Short mmCIF file of C-alpha atoms and ligand atoms in Angstrom, two decimals:
data_model
loop_
_atom_site.label_atom_id
_atom_site.label_comp_id
_atom_site.label_asym_id
_atom_site.label_seq_id
_atom_site.Cartn_x
_atom_site.Cartn_y
_atom_site.Cartn_z
CA MET A 1 0.00 0.00 0.00
CA THR A 2 1.02 3.61 -0.47
CA ASN A 3 0.31 4.64 3.12
CA GLY A 4 3.90 5.80 3.66
CA CYS A 5 3.68 8.49 0.99
CA ILE A 6 0.31 9.70 2.10
CA LEU A 7 1.43 10.00 5.68
CA GLN A 8 4.49 11.98 4.67
CA ALA A 9 2.34 14.42 2.75
CA ILE A 10 0.01 14.80 5.69
CA LEU A 11 2.84 15.27 8.16
CA LEU A 12 3.77 18.36 6.17
CA LEU A 13 0.21 19.57 6.50
CA CYS A 14 0.41 19.09 10.23
CA PHE A 15 3.55 21.19 10.37
CA PHE A 16 1.95 24.09 8.53
CA THR A 17 -1.05 24.37 10.83
CA THR A 18 1.11 25.19 13.88
CA THR A 19 0.83 28.79 15.06
CA ALA A 20 1.76 30.64 18.24
CA LEU A 21 -1.81 31.70 19.05
CA ALA A 22 -3.85 30.30 21.94
CA VAL A 23 -6.12 27.33 21.30
CA ASN A 24 -9.28 28.34 19.49
CA TYR A 25 -11.77 25.78 20.79
CA GLU A 26 -14.61 27.06 18.64
CA LEU A 27 -12.55 26.51 15.51
CA LEU A 28 -11.41 23.13 16.79
CA ARG A 29 -15.01 22.11 17.43
CA TYR A 30 -15.96 23.12 13.91
CA GLN A 31 -13.02 21.21 12.37
CA GLN A 32 -13.64 18.13 14.49
CA ARG A 33 -17.34 18.03 13.81
CA ARG A 34 -16.73 18.21 10.07
CA SER A 35 -14.01 15.54 10.22
CA ASN A 36 -16.05 13.24 12.46
CA LEU A 37 -18.85 13.28 9.92
CA ALA A 38 -16.46 12.66 7.02
CA SER A 39 -14.77 9.77 8.85
CA GLN A 40 -18.10 8.25 9.81
CA ARG A 41 -19.30 8.46 6.22
CA LEU A 42 -16.12 6.81 4.94
CA LEU A 43 -16.39 4.09 7.58
CA TRP A 44 -19.92 3.34 6.43
CA MET A 45 -18.79 3.17 2.81
CA LEU A 46 -16.09 0.63 3.69
CA ASN A 47 -18.40 -2.08 4.87
CA ARG A 48 -21.83 -1.87 3.37
CA ASN A 49 -23.03 -5.43 3.53
CA LEU A 50 -22.52 -5.98 7.22
CA GLN A 51 -22.92 -9.52 8.40
CA TYR A 52 -24.05 -9.96 11.94
CA CYS A 53 -21.22 -12.18 13.09
CA LEU A 54 -23.09 -12.95 16.29
CA GLU A 55 -20.61 -15.55 17.44
CA ASP A 56 -17.73 -13.12 17.21
CA ARG A 57 -19.37 -10.38 19.23
CA MET A 58 -17.24 -9.10 22.05
CA ASP A 59 -17.52 -6.72 24.97
CA PHE A 60 -14.33 -4.67 24.90
CA GLU A 61 -15.14 -3.12 28.28
CA VAL A 62 -15.26 0.62 27.86
CA PRO A 63 -13.32 2.47 30.60
CA GLU A 64 -15.60 3.78 33.36
CA GLU A 65 -14.17 7.32 33.13
CA ILE A 66 -15.34 7.54 29.53
CA LYS A 67 -18.95 7.17 30.59
CA GLN A 68 -18.94 10.60 32.28
CA PRO A 69 -17.41 12.83 29.60
CA GLN A 70 -19.23 15.93 30.81
CA GLN A 71 -16.81 15.94 33.76
CA PHE A 72 -13.78 16.51 31.55
CA GLN A 73 -12.18 19.91 31.27
CA LYS A 74 -11.96 21.01 27.66
CA GLU A 75 -8.18 20.46 27.70
CA GLU A 76 -8.73 16.86 28.79
CA THR A 77 -11.37 16.46 26.12
CA VAL A 78 -8.78 17.37 23.49
CA TRP A 79 -6.37 14.83 24.94
CA VAL A 80 -8.97 12.04 25.08
CA MET A 81 -10.11 12.73 21.51
CA HIS A 82 -6.54 12.71 20.26
CA GLU A 83 -5.81 9.43 22.04
CA MET A 84 -8.94 7.80 20.64
CA LEU A 85 -8.19 8.86 17.07
CA GLN A 86 -4.57 7.78 17.38
CA GLN A 87 -5.60 4.34 18.61
CA ILE A 88 -8.33 3.99 16.00
CA PHE A 89 -5.82 4.93 13.31
CA ASP A 90 -3.32 2.35 14.58
CA ILE A 91 -5.93 -0.39 14.65
CA LEU A 92 -7.30 0.34 11.19
CA THR A 93 -3.84 0.46 9.61
CA ARG A 94 -2.55 -2.57 11.53
CA ASN A 95 -3.08 -5.25 8.95
CA SER A 96 -4.99 -3.23 6.43
CA SER A 97 -4.58 -5.73 3.61
CA SER A 98 -6.61 -8.27 5.61
CA THR A 99 -9.70 -6.04 5.78
CA GLY A 100 -10.66 -6.54 2.15
CA TRP A 101 -11.72 -2.89 2.09
CA ASN A 102 -11.72 -0.65 -0.94
CA GLU A 103 -8.22 0.86 -0.85
CA THR A 104 -9.25 4.24 -2.21
CA ILE A 105 -11.88 4.71 0.47
CA ALA A 106 -9.60 3.34 3.18
CA GLU A 107 -6.84 5.77 2.22
CA ASN A 108 -9.28 8.67 2.29
CA LEU A 109 -10.28 7.59 5.76
CA TYR A 110 -6.66 7.39 6.95
CA MET A 111 -6.08 10.88 5.59
CA GLU A 112 -9.15 12.25 7.28
CA LEU A 113 -8.17 10.67 10.59
CA TYR A 114 -4.64 11.94 10.29
CA GLN A 115 -5.74 15.48 9.57
CA GLN A 116 -8.07 15.31 12.52
CA MET A 117 -5.20 14.20 14.76
CA CYS A 118 -3.05 17.03 13.41
CA HIS A 119 -5.53 19.66 14.50
CA LEU A 120 -5.79 18.11 17.93
CA GLU A 121 -2.03 17.70 18.22
CA THR A 122 -1.46 21.36 17.49
CA ALA A 123 -3.94 22.24 20.23
CA LEU A 124 -2.35 19.74 22.62
CA LYS A 125 1.10 21.25 22.15
CA LYS A 126 -0.25 24.65 23.14
CA ILE A 127 -2.13 23.25 26.11
CA LYS A 128 1.00 21.51 27.37
CA GLY A 129 2.79 24.84 27.11
CA GLU A 130 0.31 26.54 29.48
CA LYS A 131 2.14 26.55 32.79
CA ASP A 132 -0.68 26.00 35.28
CA PHE A 133 -2.31 23.09 33.56
CA THR A 134 -2.32 19.74 35.35
CA TRP A 135 -3.27 16.43 33.80
CA GLY A 136 -6.07 15.01 35.87
CA SER A 137 -7.06 12.44 33.30
CA MET A 138 -3.88 10.39 33.05
CA THR A 139 -5.79 7.31 34.24
CA THR A 140 -8.48 7.88 31.62
CA VAL A 141 -5.92 7.87 28.84
CA LEU A 142 -4.16 4.80 30.23
CA ASN A 143 -7.47 2.94 30.45
CA LEU A 144 -8.31 4.02 26.93
CA LYS A 145 -5.01 2.55 25.75
CA LYS A 146 -5.92 -0.73 27.43
CA TYR A 147 -9.36 -0.70 25.85
CA TYR A 148 -7.87 -0.36 22.36
CA LEU A 149 -5.22 -2.93 23.18
CA ARG A 150 -8.06 -5.40 23.92
CA ILE A 151 -9.46 -4.63 20.47
CA ALA A 152 -6.08 -5.13 18.82
CA LEU A 153 -5.48 -8.42 20.64
CA TYR A 154 -8.95 -9.59 19.70
CA LEU A 155 -8.18 -9.04 16.01
CA GLU A 156 -4.90 -10.89 16.36
CA ASP A 157 -6.58 -13.69 18.24
CA LYS A 158 -9.22 -14.05 15.51
CA LEU A 159 -6.48 -14.03 12.84
CA TYR A 160 -7.95 -10.86 11.31
CA SER A 161 -10.99 -12.73 10.04
CA LYS A 162 -13.72 -10.95 8.12
CA CYS A 163 -16.11 -11.27 11.04
CA ALA A 164 -13.57 -9.96 13.53
CA TRP A 165 -13.06 -6.90 11.33
CA THR A 166 -16.82 -6.44 11.12
CA VAL A 167 -17.11 -6.46 14.91
CA VAL A 168 -14.24 -4.00 15.28
CA HIS A 169 -15.59 -1.85 12.48
CA MET A 170 -18.94 -1.56 14.27
CA GLU A 171 -17.27 -0.75 17.57
CA ILE A 172 -15.24 2.02 15.96
CA LEU A 173 -18.24 3.38 14.11
CA ARG A 174 -20.01 3.73 17.44
CA ASN A 175 -16.94 5.28 18.99
CA PHE A 176 -17.47 8.12 16.55
CA SER A 177 -20.85 8.85 18.10
CA PHE A 178 -18.97 9.31 21.34
CA LEU A 179 -16.37 11.49 19.62
CA ASN A 180 -19.22 13.63 18.31
CA ARG A 181 -20.49 14.03 21.83
CA LEU A 182 -17.03 15.01 23.09
CA THR A 183 -16.68 17.51 20.27
CA GLY A 184 -19.77 19.29 21.56
CA TYR A 185 -17.94 20.09 24.81
CA LEU A 186 -15.30 22.23 23.11
CA HIS A 187 -16.02 25.90 23.83
CA ASN A 188 -13.80 28.94 24.25
C1 NAG B 1 -2.75 -10.22 8.50
O1 NAG B 1 -3.96 -10.88 8.27
C2 NAG B 1 -3.84 -12.16 7.63
C3 NAG B 1 -5.25 -12.70 7.44
O2 NAG B 1 -5.91 -11.97 6.45
C4 NAG B 1 -3.02 -13.08 8.49
O3 NAG B 1 -2.86 -14.32 7.84
C5 NAG B 1 -1.66 -12.45 8.78
O4 NAG B 1 -0.95 -13.26 9.68
C6 NAG B 1 -1.83 -11.07 9.37
N1 NAG B 1 -0.55 -10.42 9.48
C7 NAG B 1 -0.06 -10.00 10.66
C8 NAG B 1 1.27 -9.31 10.58
O5 NAG B 1 -0.63 -10.15 11.69
C1 NAG B 2 -13.34 1.89 -4.65
O1 NAG B 2 -14.15 3.01 -4.40
C2 NAG B 2 -14.06 4.00 -5.41
C3 NAG B 2 -14.80 5.21 -4.90
O2 NAG B 2 -16.06 4.91 -4.37
C4 NAG B 2 -14.63 3.44 -6.68
O3 NAG B 2 -14.55 4.41 -7.70
C5 NAG B 2 -13.82 2.22 -7.05
O4 NAG B 2 -14.38 1.61 -8.19
C6 NAG B 2 -13.77 1.21 -5.93
N1 NAG B 2 -12.82 0.17 -6.27
C7 NAG B 2 -13.14 -1.11 -6.16
C8 NAG B 2 -12.06 -2.07 -6.50
O5 NAG B 2 -14.25 -1.49 -5.83
C1 NAG B 3 -16.90 2.61 21.40
O1 NAG B 3 -18.14 2.09 21.03
C2 NAG B 3 -18.86 1.41 22.05
C3 NAG B 3 -20.07 0.81 21.42
O2 NAG B 3 -21.12 1.69 21.30
C4 NAG B 3 -19.18 2.34 23.15
O3 NAG B 3 -19.90 1.66 24.16
C5 NAG B 3 -17.91 2.87 23.71
O4 NAG B 3 -18.19 3.86 24.66
C6 NAG B 3 -17.01 3.44 22.65
N1 NAG B 3 -15.73 3.58 23.25
C7 NAG B 3 -15.17 4.75 23.37
C8 NAG B 3 -13.80 4.76 23.99
O5 NAG B 3 -15.72 5.74 23.00
#
C-alpha cells in the first residue's frame, strides 16, 4: 500500500497548521465536527453489507471514566479525543490488507483521521505549554489505551478474520458517536 507516501504528505500539513496563538476551541469544534462526519461516512462506505457475526461479538469493556465525559475539562477532552483517534488509526492500519476494504476509500479515511489528529495535536502542544495546567485524566488515557489494546489483541486472536473486522468496524463506528459528543464540549 502507499500509506507511507500519504502519511508523509500529511505530516507536512500538520507542520503548517502550527501557530503561536492560543487554542481556538470554537474553531477546533468546527473542524472536528466536520471531520467526524467525514470519517463516519467513509467508515460506512467501507463495509456496506454488514454480516451480523453474532458468534464473534465481544464486549471490549469501555473504561468507566469515559462514561462521564461531561466531567472533563476542555483540555482533557482534546487529549482524550486525540488518544482515541490515534488508537483507531493504529488499529485500522494494523493489517490493512486483511480487511478486504476498498483501498481508495480506506486511504481517504486514513487521511481524514490523520488530519483530525493534526488539528488536535497542534492544540495539545499549546495546552501543554500553558504553565498552570495539570493532567487530571492520566488514568483515563491509560485505560483508553488498554481498551484499544483489547481490540487489537482480539483481532490478532481471531487471525484478522472478516467477522472480527466487522465487529471492530462496528465498535469504531459507534466510537465516533462518542467522539461527536465530546466535540460538543469544546467551547472557548
Ligand atoms: C494479517 O492478516 C492475515 C489474514 O488476512 C493473516 O494471515 C496475517 O498473519 C496477518 N498479518 C499480521 C502481521 O498479523
Ligand atoms: C473503490 O471506491 C471508489 C470510490 O467509491 C470506486 O470508484 C472504485 O471503483 C472502488 N474500487 C473497487 C475495486 O471497488
Ligand atoms: C466505542 O463504542 C462502544 C459501542 O457503542 C461504546 O460503548 C464505547 O463507549 C465506545 N468507546 C469509546 C472509547 O468511546
